[in-house]
GROMACS .gro file of C-alpha atoms in nm:
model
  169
    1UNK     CA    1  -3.337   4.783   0.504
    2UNK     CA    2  -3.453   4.442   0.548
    3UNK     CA    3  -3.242   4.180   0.717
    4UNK     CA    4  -3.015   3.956   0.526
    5UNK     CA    5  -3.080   3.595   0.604
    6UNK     CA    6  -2.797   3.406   0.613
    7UNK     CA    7  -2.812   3.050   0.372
    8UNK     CA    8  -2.598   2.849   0.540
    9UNK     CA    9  -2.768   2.517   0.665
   10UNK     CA   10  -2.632   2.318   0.992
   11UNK     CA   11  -2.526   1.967   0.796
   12UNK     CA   12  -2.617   1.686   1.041
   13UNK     CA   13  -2.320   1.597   1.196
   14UNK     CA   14  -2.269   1.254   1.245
   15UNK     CA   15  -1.984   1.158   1.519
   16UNK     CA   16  -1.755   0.933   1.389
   17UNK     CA   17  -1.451   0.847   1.583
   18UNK     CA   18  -1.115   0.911   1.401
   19UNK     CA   19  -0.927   0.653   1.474
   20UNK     CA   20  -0.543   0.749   1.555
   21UNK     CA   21  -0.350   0.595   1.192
   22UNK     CA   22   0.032   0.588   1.076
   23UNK     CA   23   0.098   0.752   0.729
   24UNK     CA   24   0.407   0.686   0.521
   25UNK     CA   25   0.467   0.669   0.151
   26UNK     CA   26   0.664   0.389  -0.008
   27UNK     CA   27   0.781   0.414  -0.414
   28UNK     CA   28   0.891   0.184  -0.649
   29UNK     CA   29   0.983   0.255  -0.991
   30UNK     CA   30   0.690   0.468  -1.082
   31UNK     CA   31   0.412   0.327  -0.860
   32UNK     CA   32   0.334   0.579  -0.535
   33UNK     CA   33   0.154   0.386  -0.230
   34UNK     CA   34   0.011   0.594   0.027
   35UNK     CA   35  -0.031   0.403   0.310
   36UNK     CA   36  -0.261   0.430   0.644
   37UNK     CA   37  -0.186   0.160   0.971
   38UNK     CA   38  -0.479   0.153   1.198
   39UNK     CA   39  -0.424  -0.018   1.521
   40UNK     CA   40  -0.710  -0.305   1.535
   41UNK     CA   41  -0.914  -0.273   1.805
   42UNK     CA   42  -1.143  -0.535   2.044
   43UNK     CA   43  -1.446  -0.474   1.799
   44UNK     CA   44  -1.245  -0.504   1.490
   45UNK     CA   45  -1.120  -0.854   1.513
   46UNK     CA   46  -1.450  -0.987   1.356
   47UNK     CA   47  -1.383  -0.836   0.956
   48UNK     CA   48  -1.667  -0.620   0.805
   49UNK     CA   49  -1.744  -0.681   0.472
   50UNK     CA   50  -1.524  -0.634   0.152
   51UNK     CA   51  -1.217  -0.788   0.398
   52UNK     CA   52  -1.106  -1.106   0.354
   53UNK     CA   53  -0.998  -1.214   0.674
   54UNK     CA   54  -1.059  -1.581   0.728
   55UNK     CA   55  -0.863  -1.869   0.683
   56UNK     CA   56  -0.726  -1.917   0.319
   57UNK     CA   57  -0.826  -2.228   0.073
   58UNK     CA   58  -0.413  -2.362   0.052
   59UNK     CA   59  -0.294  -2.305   0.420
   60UNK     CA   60  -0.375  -2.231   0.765
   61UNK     CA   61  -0.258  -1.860   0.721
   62UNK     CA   62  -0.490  -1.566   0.795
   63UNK     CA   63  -0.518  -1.276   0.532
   64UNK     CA   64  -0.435  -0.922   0.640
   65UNK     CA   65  -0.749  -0.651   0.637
   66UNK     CA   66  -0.595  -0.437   0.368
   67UNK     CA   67  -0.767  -0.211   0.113
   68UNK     CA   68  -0.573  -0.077  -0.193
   69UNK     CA   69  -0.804   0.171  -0.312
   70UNK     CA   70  -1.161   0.111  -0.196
   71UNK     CA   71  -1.106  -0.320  -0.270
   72UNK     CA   72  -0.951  -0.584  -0.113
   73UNK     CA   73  -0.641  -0.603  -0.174
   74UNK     CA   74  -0.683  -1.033  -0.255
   75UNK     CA   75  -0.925  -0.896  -0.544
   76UNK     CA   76  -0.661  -0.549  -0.647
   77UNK     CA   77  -0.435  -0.859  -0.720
   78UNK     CA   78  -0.604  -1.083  -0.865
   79UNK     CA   79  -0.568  -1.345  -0.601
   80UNK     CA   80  -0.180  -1.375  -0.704
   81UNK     CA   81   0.001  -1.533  -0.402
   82UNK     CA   82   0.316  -1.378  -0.549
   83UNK     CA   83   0.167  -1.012  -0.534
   84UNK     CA   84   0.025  -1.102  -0.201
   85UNK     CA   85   0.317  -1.209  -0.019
   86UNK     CA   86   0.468  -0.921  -0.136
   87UNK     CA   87   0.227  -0.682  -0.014
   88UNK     CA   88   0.186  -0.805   0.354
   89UNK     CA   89   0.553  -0.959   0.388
   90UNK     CA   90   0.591  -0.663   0.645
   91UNK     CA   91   0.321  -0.782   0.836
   92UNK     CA   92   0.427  -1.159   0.860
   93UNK     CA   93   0.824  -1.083   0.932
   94UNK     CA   94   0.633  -0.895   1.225
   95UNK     CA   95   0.417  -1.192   1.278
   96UNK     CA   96   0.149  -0.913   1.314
   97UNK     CA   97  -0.082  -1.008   1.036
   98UNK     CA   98  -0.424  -0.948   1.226
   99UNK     CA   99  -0.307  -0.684   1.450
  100UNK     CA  100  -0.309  -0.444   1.218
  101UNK     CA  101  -0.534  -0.310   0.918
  102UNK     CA  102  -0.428  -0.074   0.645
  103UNK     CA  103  -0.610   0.153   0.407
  104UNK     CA  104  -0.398   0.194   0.068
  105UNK     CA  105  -0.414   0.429  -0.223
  106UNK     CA  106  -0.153   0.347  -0.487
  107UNK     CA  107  -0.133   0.507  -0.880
  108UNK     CA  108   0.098   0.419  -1.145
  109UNK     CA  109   0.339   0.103  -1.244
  110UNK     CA  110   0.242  -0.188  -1.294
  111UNK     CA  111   0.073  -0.451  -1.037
  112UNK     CA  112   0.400  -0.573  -0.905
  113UNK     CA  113   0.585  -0.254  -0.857
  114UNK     CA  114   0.249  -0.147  -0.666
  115UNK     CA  115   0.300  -0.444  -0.417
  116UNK     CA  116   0.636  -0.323  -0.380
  117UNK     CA  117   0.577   0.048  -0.332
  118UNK     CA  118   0.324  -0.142  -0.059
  119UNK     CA  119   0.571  -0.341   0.069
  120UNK     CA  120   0.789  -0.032   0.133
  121UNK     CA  121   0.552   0.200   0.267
  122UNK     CA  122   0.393  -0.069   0.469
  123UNK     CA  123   0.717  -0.042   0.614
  124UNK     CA  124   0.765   0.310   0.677
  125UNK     CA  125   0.438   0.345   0.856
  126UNK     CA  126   0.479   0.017   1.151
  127UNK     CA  127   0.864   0.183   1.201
  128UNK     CA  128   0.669   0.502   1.281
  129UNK     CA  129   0.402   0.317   1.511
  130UNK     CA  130   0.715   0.139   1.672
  131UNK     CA  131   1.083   0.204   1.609
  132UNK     CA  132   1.146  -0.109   1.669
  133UNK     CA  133   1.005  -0.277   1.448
  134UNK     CA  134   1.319  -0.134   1.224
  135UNK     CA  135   1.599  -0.347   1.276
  136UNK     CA  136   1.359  -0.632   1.181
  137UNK     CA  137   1.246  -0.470   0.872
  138UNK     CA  138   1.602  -0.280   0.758
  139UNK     CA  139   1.748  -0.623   0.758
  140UNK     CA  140   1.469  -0.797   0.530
  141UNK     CA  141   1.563  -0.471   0.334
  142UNK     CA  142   1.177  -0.347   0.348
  143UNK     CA  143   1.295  -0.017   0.436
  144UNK     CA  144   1.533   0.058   0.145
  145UNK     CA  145   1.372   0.220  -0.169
  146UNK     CA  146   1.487   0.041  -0.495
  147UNK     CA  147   1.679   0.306  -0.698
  148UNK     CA  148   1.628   0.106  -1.027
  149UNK     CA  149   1.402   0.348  -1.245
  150UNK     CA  150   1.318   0.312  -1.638
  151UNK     CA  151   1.661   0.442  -1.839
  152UNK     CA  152   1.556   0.774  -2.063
  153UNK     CA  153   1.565   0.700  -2.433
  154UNK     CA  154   1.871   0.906  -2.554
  155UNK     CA  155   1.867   1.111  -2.912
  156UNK     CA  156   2.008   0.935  -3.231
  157UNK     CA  157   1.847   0.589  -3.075
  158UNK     CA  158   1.549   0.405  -3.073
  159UNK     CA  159   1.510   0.359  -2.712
  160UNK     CA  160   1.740   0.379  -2.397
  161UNK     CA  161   2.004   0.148  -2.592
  162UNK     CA  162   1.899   0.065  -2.865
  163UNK     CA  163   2.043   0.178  -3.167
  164UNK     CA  164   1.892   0.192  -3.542
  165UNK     CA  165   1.976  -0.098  -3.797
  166UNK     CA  166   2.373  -0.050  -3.924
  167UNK     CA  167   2.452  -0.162  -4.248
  168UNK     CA  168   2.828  -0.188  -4.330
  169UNK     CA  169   2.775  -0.161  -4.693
   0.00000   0.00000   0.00000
């Protein structure tokens, strides 16, 4: 009988340091954000590329390092300063804007629910690096989910209200 070689290969390991993160989901209407908080670190203040942190052309302000899946999150929204604010309003309530950096993956809705399923689960995951952060937060009302959802379209009518043309006569 000859011996049976085994085909498994040793892949080259490389040793990349997982860095500690705080996951929490936020939702709004149908948009789902899955959100990561890294703590920044000493070697992370200076941005690697694809983050725009640097001063902004208005104002003074610094940009968060956010990704919402695999971009920046100025290009995800098209540079909108409403969208923006939205998305990192956590962040400046907490005056914490460059202490923290956040990896995003977000499906469905449109762009502004997305900010605000951001907005929420931004929330969610600096109340789990620091519970206290949530007074703060719970009284800008980051923490509460919006219950508003699309009405379902009901039989006998067009849509969710809307009913057929009536003709008297």
């Amino acid at each position: 009988m000859t011996p049976v070689k085994s085909k498994t290969k040793e892949a080259a390991t490389v040793s990349t340091p997982r860095e500690k993160y705080f996951e929490a989901v936020g939702r709004r209407k149908s948009a789902i954000a899955r959100v990561r908080v890294y703590t920044k670190k000493a070697s992370d203040l200076s941005a690697p590329t694809g983050f725009s942190a640097g001063k902004t052309d208005e104002n003074t302000e610094e940009l968060a390092l956010i990704t919402v899946n695999d971009n920046d999150y100025a290009n995800y929204f098209h540079q909108n300063k409403k969208l923006l604010d939205i998305a990192e309003a956590p962040l400046k309530k907490l005056k914490s804007v460059n202490r923290f950096k956040a990896s995003i993956k977000v499906l469905g809705g449109g762009l502004h629910s997305q900010a605000e399923a951001i907005r929420h689960g931004l929330s969610r995951a600096l109340v789990m690096f620091d519970p206290n952060f949530a007074k703060k937060l719970k009284k800008s009302g980051f923490l509460t989910r919006d219950p508003r959802e699309k009405e379902r379209r009901k039989y006998g009518l067009k849509k969710a209200r809307k009913a057929p043309q009536w003709a008297k006569r």
